[in-house]
PDB file of C-alpha atoms and ligand atoms in Angstrom:
ATOM      1  CA  MET A 870       0.157   0.266   0.005  1.00 87.00           C
ATOM      2  CA  PRO A 871       1.218   3.381  -1.014  1.00 92.00           C
ATOM      3  CA  GLU A 872       2.829   5.885   1.900  1.00 94.00           C
ATOM      4  CA  GLY A 873       4.046   8.869   1.814  1.00 96.00           C
ATOM      5  CA  GLN A 874       4.424  12.235   3.401  1.00 97.00           C
ATOM      6  CA  ILE A 875       1.346  14.793   4.854  1.00 97.00           C
ATOM      7  CA  ARG A 876       2.669  18.280   3.600  1.00 96.00           C
ATOM      8  CA  LYS A 877       0.148  20.319   4.726  1.00 94.00           C
ATOM      9  CA  ALA A 878      -3.881  19.839   6.400  1.00 92.00           C
ATOM     10  CA  ILE A 879      -6.973  21.884   5.855  1.00 88.00           C
ATOM     11  CA  SER A 880     -10.382  21.842   6.853  1.00 84.00           C
ATOM     12  CA  GLY A 881     -10.078  18.156   7.429  1.00 85.00           C
ATOM     13  CA  PHE A 882      -8.180  16.645   4.452  1.00 92.00           C
ATOM     14  CA  TYR A 883      -4.568  15.803   3.854  1.00 94.00           C
ATOM     15  CA  TYR A 884      -2.522  16.424   1.339  1.00 96.00           C
ATOM     16  CA  VAL A 885      -0.010  13.527   1.675  1.00 96.00           C
ATOM     17  CA  GLU A 886       3.194  13.641  -0.776  1.00 96.00           C
ATOM     18  CA  GLN A 887       4.516  10.968  -2.980  1.00 91.00           C
ATOM     19  CA  ASP A 888       6.933  11.292  -5.770  1.00 90.00           C
ATOM     20  CA  GLY A 889       6.421  14.638  -6.368  1.00 89.00           C
ATOM     21  CA  GLN A 890       2.180  14.423  -6.011  1.00 91.00           C
ATOM     22  CA  LEU A 891       0.157  15.782  -3.367  1.00 93.00           C
ATOM     23  CA  ILE A 892      -2.629  12.857  -2.869  1.00 94.00           C
ATOM     24  CA  GLN A 893      -6.086  14.257  -1.263  1.00 95.00           C
ATOM     25  CA  CYS A 894      -6.228  12.286   1.482  1.00 95.00           C
ATOM     26  CA  LYS A 895      -9.123  12.152   4.313  1.00 92.00           C
ATOM     27  CA  SER A 896      -8.875  10.380   7.939  1.00 88.00           C
ATOM     28  CA  ARG A 897     -10.388   6.535   9.583  1.00 79.00           C
ATOM     29  CA  GLY A 898     -12.735   7.666  11.959  1.00 73.00           C
ATOM     30  CA  VAL A 899     -11.199   5.132  13.603  1.00 71.00           C
ATOM     31  CA  PHE A 900      -7.618   7.226  13.989  1.00 75.00           C
ATOM     32  CA  ARG A 901     -10.252   9.771  15.980  1.00 71.00           C
ATOM     33  CA  ASN A 902     -11.751   7.015  18.239  1.00 71.00           C
ATOM     34  CA  ARG A 903      -8.744   6.021  19.139  1.00 79.00           C
ATOM     35  CA  GLY A 904      -7.442  10.283  19.624  1.00 79.00           C
ATOM     36  CA  ILE A 905      -5.239  10.235  16.741  1.00 82.00           C
ATOM     37  CA  HIS A 906      -5.095  12.917  14.813  1.00 87.00           C
ATOM     38  CA  PRO A 907      -2.749  13.176  11.561  1.00 92.00           C
ATOM     39  CA  LEU A 908      -0.899  15.976  11.663  1.00 94.00           C
ATOM     40  CA  VAL A 909       1.863  17.802   8.747  1.00 96.00           C
ATOM     41  CA  GLY A 910       5.338  15.974   8.759  1.00 97.00           C
ATOM     42  CA  ASP A 911       3.373  12.481   9.693  1.00 97.00           C
ATOM     43  CA  PHE A 912       4.241   9.667   7.748  1.00 96.00           C
ATOM     44  CA  VAL A 913       1.630   7.753   6.916  1.00 95.00           C
ATOM     45  CA  THR A 914      -0.127   4.538   4.637  1.00 94.00           C
ATOM     46  CA  TYR A 915      -3.205   5.584   2.834  1.00 94.00           C
ATOM     47  CA  VAL A 916      -5.605   3.550   0.314  1.00 92.00           C
ATOM     48  CA  PRO A 917      -6.688   5.075  -2.439  1.00 89.00           C
ATOM     49  CA  ASP A 918     -10.426   4.666  -3.549  1.00 84.00           C
ATOM     50  CA  GLY A 919     -10.809   5.678  -6.710  1.00 81.00           C
ATOM     51  CA  ASP A 920     -12.909   8.947  -7.723  1.00 81.00           C
ATOM     52  CA  ASN A 921     -13.119   9.376  -4.108  1.00 84.00           C
ATOM     53  CA  ASP A 922     -10.563  10.407  -1.366  1.00 89.00           C
ATOM     54  CA  ALA A 923      -8.446   8.170  -0.933  1.00 93.00           C
ATOM     55  CA  LEU A 924      -7.601   7.375   2.475  1.00 93.00           C
ATOM     56  CA  ILE A 925      -5.566   7.330   5.662  1.00 93.00           C
ATOM     57  CA  THR A 926      -5.226   3.820   8.034  1.00 91.00           C
ATOM     58  CA  VAL A 927      -2.106   4.436   9.638  1.00 91.00           C
ATOM     59  CA  VAL A 928       0.140   6.427  10.627  1.00 93.00           C
ATOM     60  CA  HIS A 929       3.958   5.963  11.339  1.00 95.00           C
ATOM     61  CA  GLU A 930       5.330   6.948  15.003  1.00 95.00           C
ATOM     62  CA  ARG A 931       6.086   9.718  15.373  1.00 95.00           C
ATOM     63  CA  ARG A 932       9.892  10.991  16.022  1.00 95.00           C
ATOM     64  CA  ASN A 933       9.134  14.055  18.350  1.00 95.00           C
ATOM     65  CA  GLU A 934       5.606  16.552  17.546  1.00 93.00           C
ATOM     66  CA  LEU A 935       4.580  20.038  18.687  1.00 90.00           C
ATOM     67  CA  VAL A 936       1.127  21.450  19.495  1.00 84.00           C
ATOM     68  CA  ARG A 937       1.794  25.165  18.575  1.00 80.00           C
ATOM     69  CA  PRO A 938       2.089  24.199  15.146  1.00 84.00           C
ATOM     70  CA  PRO A 939       0.499  20.775  14.859  1.00 90.00           C
ATOM     71  CA  ILE A 940       3.276  19.280  13.330  1.00 94.00           C
ATOM     72  CA  SER A 941       5.331  16.247  13.566  1.00 96.00           C
ATOM     73  CA  ASN A 942       9.231  14.974  12.773  1.00 97.00           C
ATOM     74  CA  ILE A 943      11.160  18.310  12.968  1.00 96.00           C
ATOM     75  CA  ASP A 944      14.381  17.785  12.753  1.00 96.00           C
ATOM     76  CA  GLN A 945      15.552  21.714  13.384  1.00 96.00           C
ATOM     77  CA  ALA A 946      14.514  24.523  14.993  1.00 94.00           C
ATOM     78  CA  LEU A 947      16.669  28.251  13.525  1.00 91.00           C
ATOM     79  CA  LEU A 948      16.389  30.330  16.202  1.00 91.00           C
ATOM     80  CA  VAL A 949      16.642  33.544  14.694  1.00 87.00           C
ATOM     81  CA  PHE A 950      17.448  36.262  16.989  1.00 87.00           C
ATOM     82  CA  SER A 951      18.813  39.882  16.441  1.00 84.00           C
ATOM     83  CA  MET A 952      21.942  41.462  17.353  1.00 87.00           C
ATOM     84  CA  VAL A 953      20.406  44.680  17.458  1.00 85.00           C
ATOM     85  CA  GLU A 954      17.268  45.961  17.599  1.00 82.00           C
ATOM     86  CA  PRO A 955      15.176  44.099  19.879  1.00 83.00           C
ATOM     87  CA  ALA A 956      18.638  43.781  21.317  1.00 87.00           C
ATOM     88  CA  PHE A 957      20.082  40.048  22.057  1.00 90.00           C
ATOM     89  CA  SER A 958      18.997  38.736  25.163  1.00 90.00           C
ATOM     90  CA  PRO A 959      20.892  35.183  25.681  1.00 92.00           C
ATOM     91  CA  HIS A 960      18.200  35.074  28.334  1.00 93.00           C
ATOM     92  CA  LEU A 961      15.457  34.531  26.081  1.00 92.00           C
ATOM     93  CA  LEU A 962      17.779  32.533  23.447  1.00 94.00           C
ATOM     94  CA  ASP A 963      18.437  29.937  27.196  1.00 96.00           C
ATOM     95  CA  ARG A 964      14.212  29.414  27.214  1.00 95.00           C
ATOM     96  CA  PHE A 965      13.921  28.643  23.720  1.00 94.00           C
ATOM     97  CA  LEU A 966      17.150  26.084  23.893  1.00 96.00           C
ATOM     98  CA  VAL A 967      14.920  24.306  26.470  1.00 97.00           C
ATOM     99  CA  VAL A 968      12.498  24.441  25.197  1.00 95.00           C
ATOM    100  CA  VAL A 969      13.157  23.426  21.581  1.00 95.00           C
ATOM    101  CA  GLU A 970      15.438  20.630  23.284  1.00 96.00           C
ATOM    102  CA  SER A 971      13.018  19.147  25.118  1.00 95.00           C
ATOM    103  CA  PHE A 972      10.427  18.659  22.681  1.00 94.00           C
ATOM    104  CA  GLY A 973      13.418  15.978  20.695  1.00 94.00           C
ATOM    105  CA  VAL A 974      14.327  18.899  17.872  1.00 95.00           C
ATOM    106  CA  LYS A 975      17.544  20.303  17.510  1.00 96.00           C
ATOM    107  CA  PRO A 976      18.302  23.910  17.528  1.00 97.00           C
ATOM    108  CA  VAL A 977      20.399  26.109  15.517  1.00 95.00           C
ATOM    109  CA  ILE A 978      20.720  29.770  16.556  1.00 94.00           C
ATOM    110  CA  CYS A 979      20.557  31.868  13.757  1.00 89.00           C
ATOM    111  CA  LEU A 980      22.118  35.708  14.908  1.00 88.00           C
ATOM    112  CA  THR A 981      20.414  38.459  12.658  1.00 83.00           C
ATOM    113  CA  LYS A 982      21.853  42.345  11.575  1.00 81.00           C
ATOM    114  CA  LYS A 983      25.329  41.608  12.556  1.00 83.00           C
ATOM    115  CA  ASP A 984      26.241  45.268  10.164  1.00 83.00           C
ATOM    116  CA  LEU A 985      23.805  47.282  12.454  1.00 85.00           C
ATOM    117  CA  ALA A 986      25.697  46.119  15.113  1.00 87.00           C
ATOM    118  CA  CYS A 987      27.866  48.557  17.327  1.00 91.00           C
ATOM    119  CA  ALA A 988      31.437  47.302  18.474  1.00 93.00           C
ATOM    120  CA  GLU A 989      30.549  46.521  21.607  1.00 92.00           C
ATOM    121  CA  GLU A 990      27.860  45.325  20.993  1.00 92.00           C
ATOM    122  CA  LEU A 991      29.183  43.082  19.000  1.00 92.00           C
ATOM    123  CA  GLU A 992      31.596  42.209  21.186  1.00 93.00           C
ATOM    124  CA  LYS A 993      29.323  41.045  23.554  1.00 92.00           C
ATOM    125  CA  VAL A 994      27.226  38.936  21.281  1.00 93.00           C
ATOM    126  CA  ALA A 995      30.379  36.968  20.006  1.00 94.00           C
ATOM    127  CA  GLU A 996      31.168  36.371  23.596  1.00 93.00           C
ATOM    128  CA  ALA A 997      28.180  34.595  24.400  1.00 94.00           C
ATOM    129  CA  ALA A 998      28.298  32.962  20.261  1.00 95.00           C
ATOM    130  CA  ALA A 999      31.316  31.185  21.629  1.00 96.00           C
ATOM    131  CA  TYR A1000      30.223  29.872  24.509  1.00 96.00           C
ATOM    132  CA  TYR A1001      27.263  28.011  22.294  1.00 97.00           C
ATOM    133  CA  LYS A1002      29.553  26.988  19.815  1.00 97.00           C
ATOM    134  CA  LYS A1003      31.915  25.705  22.588  1.00 96.00           C
ATOM    135  CA  ILE A1004      28.798  23.666  23.986  1.00 96.00           C
ATOM    136  CA  GLY A1005      28.260  22.423  20.157  1.00 96.00           C
ATOM    137  CA  TYR A1006      25.139  24.064  19.016  1.00 97.00           C
ATOM    138  CA  ASP A1007      25.896  25.968  15.603  1.00 96.00           C
ATOM    139  CA  VAL A1008      25.408  29.433  15.830  1.00 95.00           C
ATOM    140  CA  ILE A1009      24.580  31.345  11.821  1.00 90.00           C
ATOM    141  CA  GLU A1010      25.996  35.061  11.596  1.00 86.00           C
ATOM    142  CA  THR A1011      24.282  36.593   8.891  1.00 79.00           C
ATOM    143  CA  PHE A1012      23.050  40.684   7.540  1.00 74.00           C
ATOM    144  CA  ILE A1013      20.471  42.077   7.466  1.00 66.00           C
ATOM    145  CA  ASP A1014      19.774  42.062   3.371  1.00 59.00           C
ATOM    146  CA  ASP A1015      22.228  39.559   3.021  1.00 57.00           C
ATOM    147  CA  GLU A1016      21.800  38.672  -0.865  1.00 60.00           C
ATOM    148  CA  SER A1017      23.770  35.763  -0.044  1.00 62.00           C
ATOM    149  CA  LEU A1018      21.529  34.704   2.651  1.00 65.00           C
ATOM    150  CA  SER A1019      20.138  31.201   0.805  1.00 66.00           C
ATOM    151  CA  ASP A1020      23.702  30.314  -0.146  1.00 74.00           C
ATOM    152  CA  ILE A1021      24.764  30.864   3.908  1.00 80.00           C
ATOM    153  CA  LEU A1022      21.570  28.729   5.017  1.00 81.00           C
ATOM    154  CA  GLN A1023      21.003  25.919   2.147  1.00 83.00           C
ATOM    155  CA  PRO A1024      23.472  23.576   3.804  1.00 89.00           C
ATOM    156  CA  TYR A1025      21.983  23.681   7.044  1.00 91.00           C
ATOM    157  CA  LEU A1026      18.495  23.192   5.414  1.00 89.00           C
ATOM    158  CA  LYS A1027      18.992  20.877   2.804  1.00 92.00           C
ATOM    159  CA  GLY A1028      17.327  16.950   4.382  1.00 94.00           C
ATOM    160  CA  LYS A1029      16.301  18.259   7.331  1.00 96.00           C
ATOM    161  CA  THR A1030      12.752  19.418   8.213  1.00 95.00           C
ATOM    162  CA  THR A1031      12.658  22.755   9.755  1.00 93.00           C
ATOM    163  CA  VAL A1032      10.510  25.382  11.715  1.00 91.00           C
ATOM    164  CA  LEU A1033      12.087  29.025  12.389  1.00 87.00           C
ATOM    165  CA  ALA A1034      11.322  30.321  15.368  1.00 87.00           C
ATOM    166  CA  GLY A1035      12.184  33.865  16.725  1.00 80.00           C
ATOM    167  CA  GLN A1036      11.920  36.501  19.492  1.00 71.00           C
ATOM    168  CA  SER A1037       8.854  37.684  19.944  1.00 55.00           C
ATOM    169  CA  GLY A1038       9.279  40.847  18.303  1.00 48.00           C
ATOM    170  CA  VAL A1039      10.009  39.555  14.771  1.00 51.00           C
ATOM    171  CA  GLY A1040       6.507  39.153  13.336  1.00 49.00           C
ATOM    172  CA  LYS A1041       6.050  35.988  11.129  1.00 51.00           C
ATOM    173  CA  SER A1042       6.449  37.688   8.132  1.00 55.00           C
ATOM    174  CA  THR A1043       9.625  39.777   9.364  1.00 56.00           C
ATOM    175  CA  LEU A1044      11.104  36.221  10.614  1.00 57.00           C
ATOM    176  CA  LEU A1045      10.037  34.710   6.644  1.00 59.00           C
ATOM    177  CA  ASN A1046      11.763  38.009   4.680  1.00 62.00           C
ATOM    178  CA  THR A1047      14.631  38.143   6.479  1.00 57.00           C
ATOM    179  CA  VAL A1048      15.534  34.682   6.786  1.00 58.00           C
ATOM    180  CA  LEU A1049      14.504  32.863   4.408  1.00 62.00           C
ATOM    181  CA  PRO A1050      13.170  36.029   1.429  1.00 63.00           C
ATOM    182  CA  MET A1051      12.367  32.494  -0.551  1.00 60.00           C
ATOM    183  CA  LEU A1052      10.433  30.645   1.999  1.00 61.00           C
ATOM    184  CA  ALA A1053       8.266  33.910   2.131  1.00 59.00           C
ATOM    185  CA  LEU A1054       7.202  33.960  -1.908  1.00 59.00           C
ATOM    186  CA  LYS A1055       6.456  30.745  -1.813  1.00 59.00           C
ATOM    187  CA  THR A1056       3.654  31.402   1.240  1.00 57.00           C
ATOM    188  CA  GLY A1057       2.977  34.701  -1.004  1.00 57.00           C
ATOM    189  CA  GLU A1058       2.506  32.382  -4.139  1.00 55.00           C
ATOM    190  CA  ILE A1059       0.235  30.101  -2.220  1.00 50.00           C
ATOM    191  CA  SER A1060      -1.664  33.076  -0.549  1.00 50.00           C
ATOM    192  CA  GLU A1061      -2.166  34.786  -4.085  1.00 51.00           C
ATOM    193  CA  ALA A1062      -3.209  31.489  -5.612  1.00 50.00           C
ATOM    194  CA  LEU A1063      -5.571  30.818  -2.882  1.00 48.00           C
ATOM    195  CA  GLY A1064      -7.458  34.420  -3.479  1.00 46.00           C
ATOM    196  CA  ARG A1065      -7.471  34.516   0.317  1.00 45.00           C
ATOM    197  CA  GLY A1066      -6.020  36.841   2.930  1.00 45.00           C
ATOM    198  CA  LYS A1067      -2.982  35.420   5.169  1.00 45.00           C
ATOM    199  CA  HIS A1068      -5.295  35.490   8.423  1.00 43.00           C
ATOM    200  CA  THR A1069      -7.546  33.583   6.819  1.00 40.00           C
ATOM    201  CA  THR A1070      -6.049  30.221   5.880  1.00 46.00           C
ATOM    202  CA  ARG A1071      -4.895  28.674   9.554  1.00 59.00           C
ATOM    203  CA  HIS A1072      -2.624  25.597   8.751  1.00 74.00           C
ATOM    204  CA  VAL A1073       0.382  24.060   8.813  1.00 84.00           C
ATOM    205  CA  GLU A1074       2.673  23.079   5.708  1.00 89.00           C
ATOM    206  CA  LEU A1075       5.825  22.390   4.849  1.00 93.00           C
ATOM    207  CA  LEU A1076       6.895  23.821   2.259  1.00 88.00           C
ATOM    208  CA  GLU A1077      10.119  21.991  -0.274  1.00 87.00           C
ATOM    209  CA  ILE A1078      12.771  24.711   0.305  1.00 83.00           C
ATOM    210  CA  ALA A1079      16.737  24.692  -0.370  1.00 80.00           C
ATOM    211  CA  GLY A1080      16.439  20.516  -0.581  1.00 86.00           C
ATOM    212  CA  GLY A1081      14.452  20.739   2.610  1.00 91.00           C
ATOM    213  CA  LEU A1082      11.189  21.088   4.391  1.00 93.00           C
ATOM    214  CA  VAL A1083      10.270  24.507   5.770  1.00 89.00           C
ATOM    215  CA  ALA A1084       7.336  24.643   8.082  1.00 89.00           C
ATOM    216  CA  ASP A1085       5.747  27.719   6.918  1.00 81.00           C
ATOM    217  CA  THR A1086       4.347  28.939  10.371  1.00 78.00           C
ATOM    218  CA  PRO A1087       7.027  30.140  13.010  1.00 76.00           C
ATOM    219  CA  GLY A1088       7.267  27.452  16.351  1.00 80.00           C
ATOM    220  CA  PHE A1089       7.057  27.070  19.163  1.00 82.00           C
ATOM    221  CA  SER A1090       4.826  29.923  20.117  1.00 75.00           C
ATOM    222  CA  SER A1091       4.425  29.109  23.932  1.00 78.00           C
ATOM    223  CA  LEU A1092       8.046  29.280  25.930  1.00 85.00           C
ATOM    224  CA  ASP A1093       6.183  28.307  29.251  1.00 87.00           C
ATOM    225  CA  PHE A1094       8.258  24.876  31.115  1.00 91.00           C
ATOM    226  CA  ASP A1095       4.806  23.304  31.772  1.00 89.00           C
ATOM    227  CA  HIS A1096       5.479  19.710  30.416  1.00 90.00           C
ATOM    228  CA  ILE A1097       9.168  19.949  32.159  1.00 94.00           C
ATOM    229  CA  ASP A1098       9.558  18.127  35.463  1.00 94.00           C
ATOM    230  CA  LYS A1099      11.996  20.109  38.080  1.00 95.00           C
ATOM    231  CA  GLU A1100      14.938  16.795  37.473  1.00 94.00           C
ATOM    232  CA  GLN A1101      14.439  16.935  33.688  1.00 95.00           C
ATOM    233  CA  LEU A1102      15.358  20.875  33.692  1.00 97.00           C
ATOM    234  CA  SER A1103      18.915  20.604  33.427  1.00 96.00           C
ATOM    235  CA  TYR A1104      19.029  17.630  30.573  1.00 96.00           C
ATOM    236  CA  TYR A1105      17.851  20.630  28.249  1.00 97.00           C
ATOM    237  CA  PHE A1106      20.721  22.587  29.703  1.00 97.00           C
ATOM    238  CA  VAL A1107      23.212  20.650  27.496  1.00 96.00           C
ATOM    239  CA  ASP A1108      26.129  21.413  29.376  1.00 96.00           C
ATOM    240  CA  MET A1109      24.664  21.219  32.539  1.00 96.00           C
ATOM    241  CA  ASP A1110      23.627  17.067  31.883  1.00 93.00           C
ATOM    242  CA  GLU A1111      26.727  16.946  30.599  1.00 91.00           C
ATOM    243  CA  LEU A1112      28.260  17.434  33.730  1.00 94.00           C
ATOM    244  CA  SER A1113      25.191  16.602  36.693  1.00 94.00           C
ATOM    245  CA  ALA A1114      27.105  13.336  36.493  1.00 93.00           C
ATOM    246  CA  MET A1115      30.138  14.555  38.306  1.00 96.00           C
ATOM    247  CA  CYS A1116      27.910  16.290  41.366  1.00 96.00           C
ATOM    248  CA  LYS A1117      28.161  14.511  44.550  1.00 96.00           C
ATOM    249  CA  PHE A1118      24.551  14.147  44.806  1.00 94.00           C
ATOM    250  CA  ARG A1119      22.430  11.822  42.697  1.00 90.00           C
ATOM    251  CA  GLY A1120      19.540  13.904  41.028  1.00 91.00           C
ATOM    252  CA  CYS A1121      21.705  17.619  42.486  1.00 96.00           C
ATOM    253  CA  LEU A1122      19.020  20.466  41.016  1.00 97.00           C
ATOM    254  CA  HIS A1123      22.632  22.466  41.171  1.00 97.00           C
ATOM    255  CA  MET A1124      20.843  24.590  43.347  1.00 96.00           C
ATOM    256  CA  LYS A1125      22.095  24.795  47.250  1.00 94.00           C
ATOM    257  CA  GLU A1126      23.488  21.526  47.185  1.00 96.00           C
ATOM    258  CA  PRO A1127      27.237  20.838  48.392  1.00 96.00           C
ATOM    259  CA  LYS A1128      30.077  19.648  45.948  1.00 96.00           C
ATOM    260  CA  CYS A1129      27.524  19.961  42.887  1.00 97.00           C
ATOM    261  CA  ALA A1130      29.934  20.325  39.724  1.00 97.00           C
ATOM    262  CA  VAL A1131      27.886  22.901  37.777  1.00 97.00           C
ATOM    263  CA  LYS A1132      28.608  25.349  40.109  1.00 97.00           C
ATOM    264  CA  GLU A1133      32.329  24.625  40.179  1.00 97.00           C
ATOM    265  CA  GLN A1134      32.018  25.554  36.663  1.00 96.00           C
ATOM    266  CA  VAL A1135      30.049  28.316  37.509  1.00 97.00           C
ATOM    267  CA  GLU A1136      32.658  29.420  40.515  1.00 97.00           C
ATOM    268  CA  ALA A1137      35.564  29.053  37.470  1.00 97.00           C
ATOM    269  CA  GLY A1138      34.728  31.173  34.941  1.00 95.00           C
ATOM    270  CA  GLU A1139      33.896  28.236  33.025  1.00 94.00           C
ATOM    271  CA  MET A1140      30.014  28.847  32.728  1.00 95.00           C
ATOM    272  CA  PRO A1141      28.801  32.151  32.194  1.00 95.00           C
ATOM    273  CA  ARG A1142      27.084  32.478  35.741  1.00 95.00           C
ATOM    274  CA  HIS A1143      23.742  33.839  33.955  1.00 95.00           C
ATOM    275  CA  ARG A1144      23.216  30.954  31.704  1.00 96.00           C
ATOM    276  CA  TYR A1145      23.189  29.200  35.709  1.00 97.00           C
ATOM    277  CA  GLU A1146      20.836  32.604  36.937  1.00 97.00           C
ATOM    278  CA  ASN A1147      18.531  31.951  34.164  1.00 97.00           C
ATOM    279  CA  TYR A1148      18.220  27.971  34.797  1.00 98.00           C
ATOM    280  CA  LEU A1149      17.635  29.169  38.447  1.00 98.00           C
ATOM    281  CA  GLN A1150      14.985  31.591  37.227  1.00 97.00           C
ATOM    282  CA  PHE A1151      13.546  28.703  34.977  1.00 97.00           C
ATOM    283  CA  MET A1152      13.516  26.162  38.140  1.00 97.00           C
ATOM    284  CA  GLN A1153      11.198  28.691  40.299  1.00 96.00           C
ATOM    285  CA  GLU A1154       8.932  28.780  37.281  1.00 95.00           C
ATOM    286  CA  ILE A1155       8.502  25.300  37.454  1.00 95.00           C
ATOM    287  CA  LEU A1156       8.880  25.049  41.406  1.00 94.00           C
ATOM    288  CA  ASP A1157       5.614  27.698  41.530  1.00 93.00           C
ATOM    289  CA  ARG A1158       3.759  25.822  39.194  1.00 87.00           C
ATOM    290  CA  LYS A1159       0.044  25.174  40.654  1.00 77.00           C
ATOM    291  CA  PRO A1160      -0.454  21.309  40.915  1.00 73.00           C
ATOM    292  CA  ARG A1161      -1.802  19.310  37.654  1.00 64.00           C
ATOM    293  CA  TYR A1162      -4.514  17.896  38.112  1.00 60.00           C
ATOM    294  CA  ASP A1163      -5.908  15.003  36.474  1.00 51.00           C
ATOM    295  CA  LYS A1164      -8.044  15.657  32.899  1.00 48.00           C
ATOM    296  CA  HIS A1165     -10.161  13.217  33.361  1.00 49.00           C
ATOM    297  CA  ASP A1166     -11.388  13.693  36.857  1.00 40.00           C
TER     298      ASP A1166
HETATM  299 ZN1   ZN B2110      25.003  19.137  40.695  1.00 59.47          ZN
END
């Protein structure tokens, strides 16, 4: 039976890509009974049904999934942060990194507007960028109106499924226009083809860009830690996760515990203090969270 990937979903129809063609499918009622909702990004098996819509019969296991926007099997999130206007915020970047890591998605950091930053701002950003590189993240630096942007991003997008995300104040269109003019062009063409305003088409779509797939809607619109327990938080600070094995106490939360390897690194100047302080602040948000009750009660 044919298999393919759902590339877009509109009004109960799923468009499954197979060999360069989009097949219009409906989903089987039995999924809804079992609480399975096919998502854009899902790999599915479907059965053709003559002149009628094909029917999705199996949703294959997902590697990961986001809730807002609803999309699955994402390889990476391109985190777009400007160096200036608005000023670079390591706090917000750390928040994004934790949330992205918690969904099992690889973050790639893209710092924009390099040409607008003064020497002092550049130095501050360079210091932060050096640390993020040291702990294993890819950091891309771009200029405003960079003509070679597509070339710079191509190697990162090729063969991957990417969701864009960015600091608040960087709206969807700004994000698309500045980072991926090609994507903005494609989404523009689609809005025009549908003959509707931008805001009436609430759907998610994976578009083929630079040899990869890019979601046409920014991801990670919610930056809360509701799904993260206090013991898990340091897993998503990749630098702390590595150190945890050297803490004296198993399950060390790197707060008040003695002989904590994380605190020693901070004291030694190996880990930026602001990053540790971000950890403590996020931890406080988790500790302050109201207890959750089971929705089924
Ligand atoms: Zn510790």
